[in-house]
Coordinates of C-alpha atoms in Angstrom, one line a residue:
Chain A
X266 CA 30.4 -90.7 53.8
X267 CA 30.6 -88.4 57.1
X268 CA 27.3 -87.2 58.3
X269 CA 26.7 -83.8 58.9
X270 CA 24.8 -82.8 61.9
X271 CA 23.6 -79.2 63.3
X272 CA 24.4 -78.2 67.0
X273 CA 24.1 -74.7 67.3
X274 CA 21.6 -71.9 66.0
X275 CA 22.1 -68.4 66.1
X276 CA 19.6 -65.6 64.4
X277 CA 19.7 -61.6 64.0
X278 CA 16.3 -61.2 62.1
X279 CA 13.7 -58.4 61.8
X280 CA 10.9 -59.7 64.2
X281 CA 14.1 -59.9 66.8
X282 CA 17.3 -61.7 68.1
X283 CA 18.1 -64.9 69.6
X284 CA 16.3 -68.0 68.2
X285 CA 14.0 -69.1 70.7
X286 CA 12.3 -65.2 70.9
X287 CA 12.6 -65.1 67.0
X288 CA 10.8 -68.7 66.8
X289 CA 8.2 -67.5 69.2
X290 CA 7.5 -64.2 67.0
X291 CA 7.1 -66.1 64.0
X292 CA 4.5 -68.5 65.6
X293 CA 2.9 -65.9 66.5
X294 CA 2.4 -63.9 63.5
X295 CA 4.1 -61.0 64.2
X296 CA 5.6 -59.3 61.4
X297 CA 9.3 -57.3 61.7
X298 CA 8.1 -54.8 58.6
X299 CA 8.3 -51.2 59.1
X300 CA 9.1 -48.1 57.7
X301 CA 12.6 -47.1 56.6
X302 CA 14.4 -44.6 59.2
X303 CA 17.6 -43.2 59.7
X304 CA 18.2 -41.6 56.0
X305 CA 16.6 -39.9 53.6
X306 CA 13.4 -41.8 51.3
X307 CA 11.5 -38.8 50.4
X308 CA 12.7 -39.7 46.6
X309 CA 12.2 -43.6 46.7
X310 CA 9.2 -45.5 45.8
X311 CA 9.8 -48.2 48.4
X312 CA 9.8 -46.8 51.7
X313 CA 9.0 -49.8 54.0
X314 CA 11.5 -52.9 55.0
X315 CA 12.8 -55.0 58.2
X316 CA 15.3 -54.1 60.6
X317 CA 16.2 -56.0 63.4
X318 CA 14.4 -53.9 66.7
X319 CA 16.6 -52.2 68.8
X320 CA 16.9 -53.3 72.6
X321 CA 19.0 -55.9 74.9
X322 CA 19.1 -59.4 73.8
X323 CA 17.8 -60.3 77.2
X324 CA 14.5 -59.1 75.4
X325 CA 15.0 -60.3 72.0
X326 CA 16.8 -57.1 70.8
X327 CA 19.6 -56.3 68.9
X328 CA 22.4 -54.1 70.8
X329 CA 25.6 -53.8 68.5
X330 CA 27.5 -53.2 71.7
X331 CA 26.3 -56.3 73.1
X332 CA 28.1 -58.0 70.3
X333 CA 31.3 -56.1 69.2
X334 CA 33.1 -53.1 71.2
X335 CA 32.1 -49.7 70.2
X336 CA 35.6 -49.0 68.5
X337 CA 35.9 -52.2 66.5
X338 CA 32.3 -51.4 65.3
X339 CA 34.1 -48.0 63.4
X340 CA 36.0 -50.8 61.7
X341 CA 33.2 -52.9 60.6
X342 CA 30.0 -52.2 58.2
X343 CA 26.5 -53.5 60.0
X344 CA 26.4 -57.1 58.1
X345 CA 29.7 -58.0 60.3
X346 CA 28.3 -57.2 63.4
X347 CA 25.0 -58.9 62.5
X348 CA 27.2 -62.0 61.2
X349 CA 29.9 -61.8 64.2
X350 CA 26.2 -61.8 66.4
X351 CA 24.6 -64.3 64.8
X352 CA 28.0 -66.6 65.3
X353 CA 28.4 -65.6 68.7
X354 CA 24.9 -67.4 69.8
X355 CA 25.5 -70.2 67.6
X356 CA 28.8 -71.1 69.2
X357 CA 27.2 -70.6 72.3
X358 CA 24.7 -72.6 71.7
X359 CA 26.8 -75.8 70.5
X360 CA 29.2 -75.1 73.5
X361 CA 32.0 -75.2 70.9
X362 CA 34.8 -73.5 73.1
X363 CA 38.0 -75.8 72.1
X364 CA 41.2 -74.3 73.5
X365 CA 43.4 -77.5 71.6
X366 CA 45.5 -76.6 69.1
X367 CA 44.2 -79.8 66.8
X368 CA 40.6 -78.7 67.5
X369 CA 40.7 -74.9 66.4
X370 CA 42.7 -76.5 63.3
X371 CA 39.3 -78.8 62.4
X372 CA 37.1 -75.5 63.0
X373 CA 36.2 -73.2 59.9
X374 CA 34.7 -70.6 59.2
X375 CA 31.7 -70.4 56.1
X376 CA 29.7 -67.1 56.1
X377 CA 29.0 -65.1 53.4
X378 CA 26.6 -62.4 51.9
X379 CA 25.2 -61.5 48.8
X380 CA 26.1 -57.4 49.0
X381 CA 28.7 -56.7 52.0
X382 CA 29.6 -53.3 53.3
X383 CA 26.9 -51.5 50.5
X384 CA 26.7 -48.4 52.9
X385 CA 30.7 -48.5 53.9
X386 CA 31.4 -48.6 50.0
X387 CA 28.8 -46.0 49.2
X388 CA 30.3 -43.7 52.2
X389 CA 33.6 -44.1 51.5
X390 CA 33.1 -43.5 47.8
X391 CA 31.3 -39.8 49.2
X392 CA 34.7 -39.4 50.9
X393 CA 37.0 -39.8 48.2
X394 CA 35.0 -37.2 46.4
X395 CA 34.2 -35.0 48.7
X396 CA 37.4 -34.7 50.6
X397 CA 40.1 -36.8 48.8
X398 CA 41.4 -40.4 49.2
X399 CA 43.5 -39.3 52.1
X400 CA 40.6 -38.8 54.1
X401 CA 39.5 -42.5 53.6
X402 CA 39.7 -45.2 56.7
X403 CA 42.6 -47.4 56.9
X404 CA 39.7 -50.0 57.6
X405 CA 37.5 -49.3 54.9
X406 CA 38.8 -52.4 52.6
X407 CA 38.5 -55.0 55.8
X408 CA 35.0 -53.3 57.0
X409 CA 33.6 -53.8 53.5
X410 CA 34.8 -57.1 52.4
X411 CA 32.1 -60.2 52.3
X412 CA 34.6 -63.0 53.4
X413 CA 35.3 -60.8 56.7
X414 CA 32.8 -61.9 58.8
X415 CA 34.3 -65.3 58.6
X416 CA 37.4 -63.5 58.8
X417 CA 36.8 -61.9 62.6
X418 CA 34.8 -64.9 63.4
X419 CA 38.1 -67.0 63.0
X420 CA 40.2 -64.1 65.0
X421 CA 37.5 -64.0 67.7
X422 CA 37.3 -67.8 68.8
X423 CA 41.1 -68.9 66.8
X424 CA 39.4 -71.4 64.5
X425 CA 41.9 -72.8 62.1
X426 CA 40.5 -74.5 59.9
X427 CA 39.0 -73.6 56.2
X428 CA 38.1 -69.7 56.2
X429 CA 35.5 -69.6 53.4
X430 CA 32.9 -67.3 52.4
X431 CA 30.1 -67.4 49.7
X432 CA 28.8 -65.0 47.7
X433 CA 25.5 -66.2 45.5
X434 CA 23.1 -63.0 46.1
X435 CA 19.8 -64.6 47.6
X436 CA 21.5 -68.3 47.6
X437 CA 24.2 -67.3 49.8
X438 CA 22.9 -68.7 53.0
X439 CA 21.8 -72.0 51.7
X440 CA 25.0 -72.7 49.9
X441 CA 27.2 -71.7 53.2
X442 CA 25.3 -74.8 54.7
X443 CA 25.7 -77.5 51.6
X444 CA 28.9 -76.1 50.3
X445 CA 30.4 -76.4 54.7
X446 CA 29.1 -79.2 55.3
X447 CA 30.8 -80.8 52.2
X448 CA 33.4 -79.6 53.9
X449 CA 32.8 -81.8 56.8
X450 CA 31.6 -84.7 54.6
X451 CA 35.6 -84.7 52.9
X452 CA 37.0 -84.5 56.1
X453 CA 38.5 -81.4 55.7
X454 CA 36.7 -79.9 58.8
X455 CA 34.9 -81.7 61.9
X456 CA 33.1 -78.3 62.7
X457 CA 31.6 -75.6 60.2
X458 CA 30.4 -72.2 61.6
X459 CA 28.4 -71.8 58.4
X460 CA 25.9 -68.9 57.7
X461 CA 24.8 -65.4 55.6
X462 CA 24.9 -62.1 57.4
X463 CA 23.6 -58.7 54.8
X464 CA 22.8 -54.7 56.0
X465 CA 21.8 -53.7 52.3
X466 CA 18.9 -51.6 54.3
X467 CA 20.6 -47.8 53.1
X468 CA 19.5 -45.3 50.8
X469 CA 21.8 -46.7 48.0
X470 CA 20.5 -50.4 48.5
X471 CA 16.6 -49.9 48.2
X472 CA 17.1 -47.2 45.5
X473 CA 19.1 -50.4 44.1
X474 CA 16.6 -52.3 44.0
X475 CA 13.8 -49.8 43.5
X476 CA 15.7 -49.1 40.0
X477 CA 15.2 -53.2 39.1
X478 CA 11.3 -53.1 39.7
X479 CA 12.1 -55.7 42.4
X480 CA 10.1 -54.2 45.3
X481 CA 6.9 -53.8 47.0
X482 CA 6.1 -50.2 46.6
X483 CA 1.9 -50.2 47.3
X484 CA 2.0 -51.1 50.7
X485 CA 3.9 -47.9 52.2
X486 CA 1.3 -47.3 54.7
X487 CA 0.2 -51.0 56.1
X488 CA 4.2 -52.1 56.0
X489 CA 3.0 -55.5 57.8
X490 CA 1.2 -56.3 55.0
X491 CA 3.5 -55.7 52.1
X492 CA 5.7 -59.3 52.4
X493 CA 2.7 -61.3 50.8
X494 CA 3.6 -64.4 48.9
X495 CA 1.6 -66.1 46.5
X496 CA -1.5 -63.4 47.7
X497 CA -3.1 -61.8 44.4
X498 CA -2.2 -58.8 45.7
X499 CA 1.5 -59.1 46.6
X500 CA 3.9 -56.3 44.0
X501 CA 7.3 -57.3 44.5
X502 CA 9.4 -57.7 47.9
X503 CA 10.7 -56.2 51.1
X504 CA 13.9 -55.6 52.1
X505 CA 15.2 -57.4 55.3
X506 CA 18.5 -57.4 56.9
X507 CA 20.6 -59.4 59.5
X508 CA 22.1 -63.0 59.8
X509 CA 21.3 -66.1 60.8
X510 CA 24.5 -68.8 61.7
X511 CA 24.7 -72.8 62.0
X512 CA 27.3 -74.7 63.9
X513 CA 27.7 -78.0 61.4
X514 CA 29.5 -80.6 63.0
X515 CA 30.6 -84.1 61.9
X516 CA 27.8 -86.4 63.8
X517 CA 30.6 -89.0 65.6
X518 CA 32.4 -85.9 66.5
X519 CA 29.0 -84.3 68.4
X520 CA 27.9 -87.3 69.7
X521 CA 31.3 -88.2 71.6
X522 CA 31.3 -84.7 72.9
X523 CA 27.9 -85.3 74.1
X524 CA 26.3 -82.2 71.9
X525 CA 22.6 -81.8 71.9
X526 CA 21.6 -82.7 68.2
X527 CA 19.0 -80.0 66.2
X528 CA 19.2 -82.2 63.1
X529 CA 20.7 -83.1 59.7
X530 CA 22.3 -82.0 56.6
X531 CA 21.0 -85.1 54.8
X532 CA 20.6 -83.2 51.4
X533 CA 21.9 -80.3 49.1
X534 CA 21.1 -79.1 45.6
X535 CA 22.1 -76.6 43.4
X536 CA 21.7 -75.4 39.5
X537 CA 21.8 -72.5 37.5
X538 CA 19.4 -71.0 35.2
X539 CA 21.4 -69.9 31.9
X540 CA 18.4 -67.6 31.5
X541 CA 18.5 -64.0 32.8
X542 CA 20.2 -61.6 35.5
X543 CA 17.0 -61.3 37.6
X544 CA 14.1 -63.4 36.2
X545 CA 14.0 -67.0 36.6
X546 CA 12.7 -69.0 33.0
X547 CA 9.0 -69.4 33.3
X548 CA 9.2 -73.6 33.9
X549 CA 11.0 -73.3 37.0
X550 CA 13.5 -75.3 35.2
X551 CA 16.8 -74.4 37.6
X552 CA 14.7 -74.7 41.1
X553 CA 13.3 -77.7 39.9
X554 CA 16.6 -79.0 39.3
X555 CA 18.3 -78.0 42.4
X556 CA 15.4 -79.8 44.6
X557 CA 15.6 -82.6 42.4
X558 CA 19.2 -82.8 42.9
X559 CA 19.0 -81.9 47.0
X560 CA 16.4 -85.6 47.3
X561 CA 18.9 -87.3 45.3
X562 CA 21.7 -86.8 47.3
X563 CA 19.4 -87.1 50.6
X564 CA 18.4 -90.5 49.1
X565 CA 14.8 -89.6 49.6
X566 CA 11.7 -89.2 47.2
X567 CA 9.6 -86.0 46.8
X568 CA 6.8 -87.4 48.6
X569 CA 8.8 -87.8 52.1
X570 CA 9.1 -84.5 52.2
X571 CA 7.2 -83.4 54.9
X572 CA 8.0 -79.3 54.8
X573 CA 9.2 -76.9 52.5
X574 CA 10.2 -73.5 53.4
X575 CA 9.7 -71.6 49.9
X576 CA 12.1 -68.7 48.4
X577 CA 8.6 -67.3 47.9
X578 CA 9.7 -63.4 47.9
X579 CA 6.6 -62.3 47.2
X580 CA 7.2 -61.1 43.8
X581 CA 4.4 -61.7 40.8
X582 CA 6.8 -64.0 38.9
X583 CA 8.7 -65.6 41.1
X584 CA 6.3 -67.1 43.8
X585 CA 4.0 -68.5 40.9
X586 CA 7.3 -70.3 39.0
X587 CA 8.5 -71.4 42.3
X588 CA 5.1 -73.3 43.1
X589 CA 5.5 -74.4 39.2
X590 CA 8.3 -76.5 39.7
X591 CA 7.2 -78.0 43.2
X592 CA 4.1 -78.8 41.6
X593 CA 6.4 -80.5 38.7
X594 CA 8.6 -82.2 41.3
X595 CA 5.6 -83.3 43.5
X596 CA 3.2 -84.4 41.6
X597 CA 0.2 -85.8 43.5
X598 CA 1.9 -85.8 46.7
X599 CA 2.0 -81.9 46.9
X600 CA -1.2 -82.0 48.0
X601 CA -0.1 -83.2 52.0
X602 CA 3.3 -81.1 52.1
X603 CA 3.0 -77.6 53.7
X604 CA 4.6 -75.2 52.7
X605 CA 5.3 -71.6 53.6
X606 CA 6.8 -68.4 53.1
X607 CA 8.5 -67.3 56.7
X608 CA 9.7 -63.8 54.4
X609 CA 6.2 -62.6 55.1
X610 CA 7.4 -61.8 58.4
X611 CA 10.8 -60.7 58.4
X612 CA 11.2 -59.6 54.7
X613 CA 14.0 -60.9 52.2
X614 CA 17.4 -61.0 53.9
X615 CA 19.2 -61.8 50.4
X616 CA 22.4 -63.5 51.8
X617 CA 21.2 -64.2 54.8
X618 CA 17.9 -65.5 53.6
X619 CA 18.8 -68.7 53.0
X620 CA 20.8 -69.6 56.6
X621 CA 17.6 -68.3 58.4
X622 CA 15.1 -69.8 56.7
X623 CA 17.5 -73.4 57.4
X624 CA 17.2 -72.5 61.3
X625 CA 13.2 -72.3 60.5
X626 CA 12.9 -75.6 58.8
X627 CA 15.8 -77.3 61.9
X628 CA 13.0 -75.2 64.5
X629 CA 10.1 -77.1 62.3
X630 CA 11.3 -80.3 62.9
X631 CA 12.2 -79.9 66.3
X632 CA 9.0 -79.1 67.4
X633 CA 6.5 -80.4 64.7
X634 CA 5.0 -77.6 63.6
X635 CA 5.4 -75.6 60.4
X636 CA 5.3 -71.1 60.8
X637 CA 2.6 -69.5 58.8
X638 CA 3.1 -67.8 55.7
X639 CA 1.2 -64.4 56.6
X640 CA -0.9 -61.9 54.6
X641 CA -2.3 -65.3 52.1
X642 CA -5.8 -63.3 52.4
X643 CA -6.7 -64.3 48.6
X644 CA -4.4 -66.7 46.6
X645 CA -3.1 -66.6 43.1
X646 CA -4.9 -69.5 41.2
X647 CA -1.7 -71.7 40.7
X648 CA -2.0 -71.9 44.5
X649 CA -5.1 -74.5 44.3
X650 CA -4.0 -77.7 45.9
X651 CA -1.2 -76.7 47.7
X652 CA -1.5 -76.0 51.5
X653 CA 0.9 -72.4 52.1
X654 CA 0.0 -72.2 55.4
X655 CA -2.0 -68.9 55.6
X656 CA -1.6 -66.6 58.5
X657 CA -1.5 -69.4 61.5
X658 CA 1.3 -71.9 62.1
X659 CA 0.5 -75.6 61.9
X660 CA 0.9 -78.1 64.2
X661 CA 2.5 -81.2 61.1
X662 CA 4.9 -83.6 62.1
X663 CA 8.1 -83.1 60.0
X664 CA 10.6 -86.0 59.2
X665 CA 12.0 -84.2 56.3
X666 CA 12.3 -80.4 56.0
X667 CA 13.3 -78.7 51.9
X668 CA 14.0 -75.6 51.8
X669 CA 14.9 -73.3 48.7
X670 CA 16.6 -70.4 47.8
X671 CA 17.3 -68.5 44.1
X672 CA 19.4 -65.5 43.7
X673 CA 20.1 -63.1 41.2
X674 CA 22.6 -64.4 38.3
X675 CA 19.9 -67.6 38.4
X676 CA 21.8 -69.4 41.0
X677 CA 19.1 -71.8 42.8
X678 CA 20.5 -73.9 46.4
X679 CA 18.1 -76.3 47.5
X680 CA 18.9 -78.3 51.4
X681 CA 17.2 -80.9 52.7
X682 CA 17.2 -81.1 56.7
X683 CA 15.6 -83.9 58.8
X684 CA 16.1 -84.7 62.6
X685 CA 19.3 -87.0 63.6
X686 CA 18.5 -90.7 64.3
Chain B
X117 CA 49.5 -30.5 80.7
X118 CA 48.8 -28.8 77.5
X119 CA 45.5 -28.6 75.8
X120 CA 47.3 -30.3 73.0
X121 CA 48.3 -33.0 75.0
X122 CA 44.7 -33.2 76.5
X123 CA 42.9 -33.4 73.0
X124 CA 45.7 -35.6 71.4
X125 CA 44.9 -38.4 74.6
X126 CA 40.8 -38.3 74.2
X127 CA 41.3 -39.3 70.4
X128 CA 43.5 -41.9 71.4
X129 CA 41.4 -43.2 74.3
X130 CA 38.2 -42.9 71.7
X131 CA 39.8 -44.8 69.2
X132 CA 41.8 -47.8 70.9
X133 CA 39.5 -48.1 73.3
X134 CA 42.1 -47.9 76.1
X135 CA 41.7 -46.8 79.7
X136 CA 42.3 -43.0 80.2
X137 CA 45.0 -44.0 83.0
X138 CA 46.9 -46.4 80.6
X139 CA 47.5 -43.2 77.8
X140 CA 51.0 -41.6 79.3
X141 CA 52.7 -39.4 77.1
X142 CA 55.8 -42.4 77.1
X143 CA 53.5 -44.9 75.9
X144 CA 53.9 -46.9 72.7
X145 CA 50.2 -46.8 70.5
X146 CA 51.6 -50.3 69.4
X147 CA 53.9 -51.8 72.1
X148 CA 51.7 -50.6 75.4
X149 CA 48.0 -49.5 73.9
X150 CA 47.5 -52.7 72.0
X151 CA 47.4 -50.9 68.6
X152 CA 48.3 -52.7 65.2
X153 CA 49.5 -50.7 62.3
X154 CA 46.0 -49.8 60.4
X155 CA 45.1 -48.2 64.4
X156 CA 48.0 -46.4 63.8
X157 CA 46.9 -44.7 60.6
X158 CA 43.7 -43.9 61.4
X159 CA 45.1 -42.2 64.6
X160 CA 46.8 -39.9 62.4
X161 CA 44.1 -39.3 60.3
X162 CA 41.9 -38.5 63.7
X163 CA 45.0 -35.9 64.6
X164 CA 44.6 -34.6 61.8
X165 CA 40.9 -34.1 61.7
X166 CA 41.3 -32.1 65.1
X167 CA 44.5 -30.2 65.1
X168 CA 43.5 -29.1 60.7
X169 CA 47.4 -30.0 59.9
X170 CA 48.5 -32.1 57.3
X171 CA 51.1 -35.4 59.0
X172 CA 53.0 -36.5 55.6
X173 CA 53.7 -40.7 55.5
X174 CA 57.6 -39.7 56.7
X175 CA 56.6 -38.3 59.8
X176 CA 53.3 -40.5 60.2
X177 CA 55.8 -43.2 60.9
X178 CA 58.1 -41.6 63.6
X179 CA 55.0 -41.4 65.5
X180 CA 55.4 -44.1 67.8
X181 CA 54.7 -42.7 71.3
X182 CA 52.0 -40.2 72.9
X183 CA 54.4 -37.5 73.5
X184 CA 55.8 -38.2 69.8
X185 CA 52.5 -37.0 69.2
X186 CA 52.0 -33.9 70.8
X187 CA 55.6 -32.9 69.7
X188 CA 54.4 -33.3 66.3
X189 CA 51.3 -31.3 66.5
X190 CA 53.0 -28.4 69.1
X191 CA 56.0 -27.9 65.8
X192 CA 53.7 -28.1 63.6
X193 CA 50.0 -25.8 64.1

């Protein structure tokens, strides 16, 4: 089988842009949490969430302007621009510039996200009522789509090869990895830009999720402290937006080009619940299963693990099933993994969750130490025995890195990463 | 030059993103401002917007030029 190896990172997140300043943040505990501006809230119950700060990426900002010309940006809702940033760096990163016809024709394209142009749709629905369908943008189809960031990814750089995008609400990003790099694996591609990119941060998306109970609404006024997994007190989670891209690339194929190496895909897991739209089944059954499937195909047992980056949302339900079925899958050996919640810090980015939270775990590895999960002042009982990292990062050699993701629908990605050798 | 002429080239430098120099009243939105056909439509819509006229599909499409344009508009408010 081909081995799939990473060779370029790229990251939009709410505690900042551009992976080595967003890496930093998160070692440092600094949380990207704040309250909601730009529209109207006055009526919502949740009123806090995680954009990505405004500035120059020089300085770990996020310009659009920077990243797409002020008239294409008219053309495209936020999650593109956040997806066509997040690509930008990656490619950058791998130095990934072919100009061969064969080359662009082994290049594809994987991003997805779990919503898409929510705000475009929601405007352009306003439009259509208010002022008649006449008065609706030629580009408000294209600017809303989800498989359009892969779309103007493949425009941008003329990569040729398989144009994909996925769409698994909170699984997105971790199935964009395992799905590309199968990809690679069946020779179909020798390079993957693979990734999630969401903007669901709008006055319809958080009264979306407001109306399904699914959010943090007592922490309004200490917004830091509101993304709190597996802490007694944590009510539900926080919205986050942005994207986070991986250049995958067929291991012969990086090393002959001389590519620096992050690490590997070496496993990838995935299950569904058959249970309910928005609550996983109390065992834990369909995360259990797609971890136990993800150290299969890695070849590895549970107890090699060194790392796990949690889904842990921070919701009273799901962090306690989630540490259920590791506990299940561990057994004894749970009690030397770490593992942490890095959506303390930035929030849930839904689709792009998963693709971030990857670049953590390859970031992990790279340097040997694990981020914090933050706010863990007082955990939930079910927590005994298992080391979540509270508040400070952790200096832990990591061979093997898991990390999980579950979505609405009960659609549960699991991907095992480890460094190259 | 007219102040049609005047408001019809800032929309079209705004939305193509083309140099102010480059928008001659002979030039092609397609052929010489680098616009594809969804441009196009949304440049009508823009005219539109600014001039309160209605451009029906028929004559949307013999709008090929700058100056095609500005005719349109000058018949027509």
């Amino acid at each position: 089988m081909r081995r799939v190896v990473i060779t370029g990172l790229g990251l939009v997140t709410p505690v900042g842009t551009g992976v080595e300043y967003v890496w930093k943040q998160l070692l440092e505990g600094k949380s990207g949490i704040g309250p909601v501006e730009g529209f109207d809230i006055s009526d919502l119950p949740s009123k806090i969430a995680g954009s990505p700060p405004v500035g120059n990426a020089a300085e770990g900002g996020f310009n659009a302007d920077e990243w797409m010309a002020p008239k294409d940006q008219r053309k495209n809702d936020r999650f593109i621009v956040y997806g066509m940033a997040a690509a930008d760096q990656a490619i950058m990163d791998a130095g990934w510039a072919p100009q061969d016809e064969d080359s662009l024709e082994r290049t594809g394209v994987m991003i997805g996200s779990g919503i898409g142009g929510l705000e475009t749709i929601y405007e352009g629905a306003l439009t259509v009522k208010e002022r008649g369908p006449r008065k609706l943008s030629p580009f408000f189809i294209p600017a809303v789509l989800i498989n359009l960031v892969s779309g103007q990814v493949s425009i941008k750089y003329g990569f040729k090869g398989p144009n994909h995008s996925v769409v698994t609400a909170c699984s997105t990003g971790a199935h964009a990895i395992g799905d590309a790099a199968r990809l690679i694996m069946m020779d179909d591609a020798d390079v993957m830009i693979a990734g999630g990119a969401e903007a669901a941060i709008s006055r319809i998306g958080l009264a979306g999720f407001c109306a399904s109970r699914a959010l943090s609404t007592g922490y309004n006024d200490t917004p830091n402290k509101a993304s709190r997994p597996w802490d007694k007190g944590r009510d539900g989670f926080v919205m986050g937006e942005g994207s986070g891209v991986l250049v995958l690339e067929e291991y012969e194929h990086a090393k002959k080009r001389g590519a620096k190496i992050y690490g590997e895909v070496v496993g990838y897991g995935l299950s569904g619940d058959a249970y309910h739209v928005t609550a996983p089944p109390e065992d834990g059954n369909g995360g259990y299963r797609a971890m136990r499937a993800a150290l299969k195909r890695a070849g590895i047992s549970a107890e090699d693990i060194d790392y796990i980056n949690a889904h842990g949302t921070s919701t009273p339900l799901g962090d306690i099933i989630e540490l259920g079925a590791v506990k299940q899958l561990f057994g004894e050996s749970v009690n030397r993994v770490k593992m942490s919640s890095t959506k303390s810090a930035i929030g849930h980015l839904l689709g792009a969750a998963g693709a971030v939270e990857a670049i953590f775990c390859i970031l992990a590895l790279r340097d040997g130490v694990v981020p914090p999960t933050l706010n863990l002042d007082d955990p939930a009982p079910e927590a005994e025995g298992v080391d979540l990292v509270p508040h400070e990062p952790k200096e832990w050699k990591v061979r093997y890195a898991l990390s999980n993701s579950f979505g609405f629908g009960g659609t549960n990605a699991s991907l095992i990463l480890s460094s190259a050798s | 030059m007219s102040d049609v002429a005047e408001r019809v080239k800032k929309i079209v430098v705004e939305h193509l993103g083309v140099e102010e120099s480059k928008v001659t009243e002979d030039a092609s939105f397609i052929d010489d401002l680098g616009a594809d056909s969804l441009d196009t439509v949304e440049l009508v819509m823009a005219f539109e917007e600014e001039f309160g006229c209605e451009i029906p599909d028929d004559a949307a499409e013999k709008i090929v030029t700058v100056k095609d344009a500005i005719n349109f508009i000058q018949e027509n408010t």
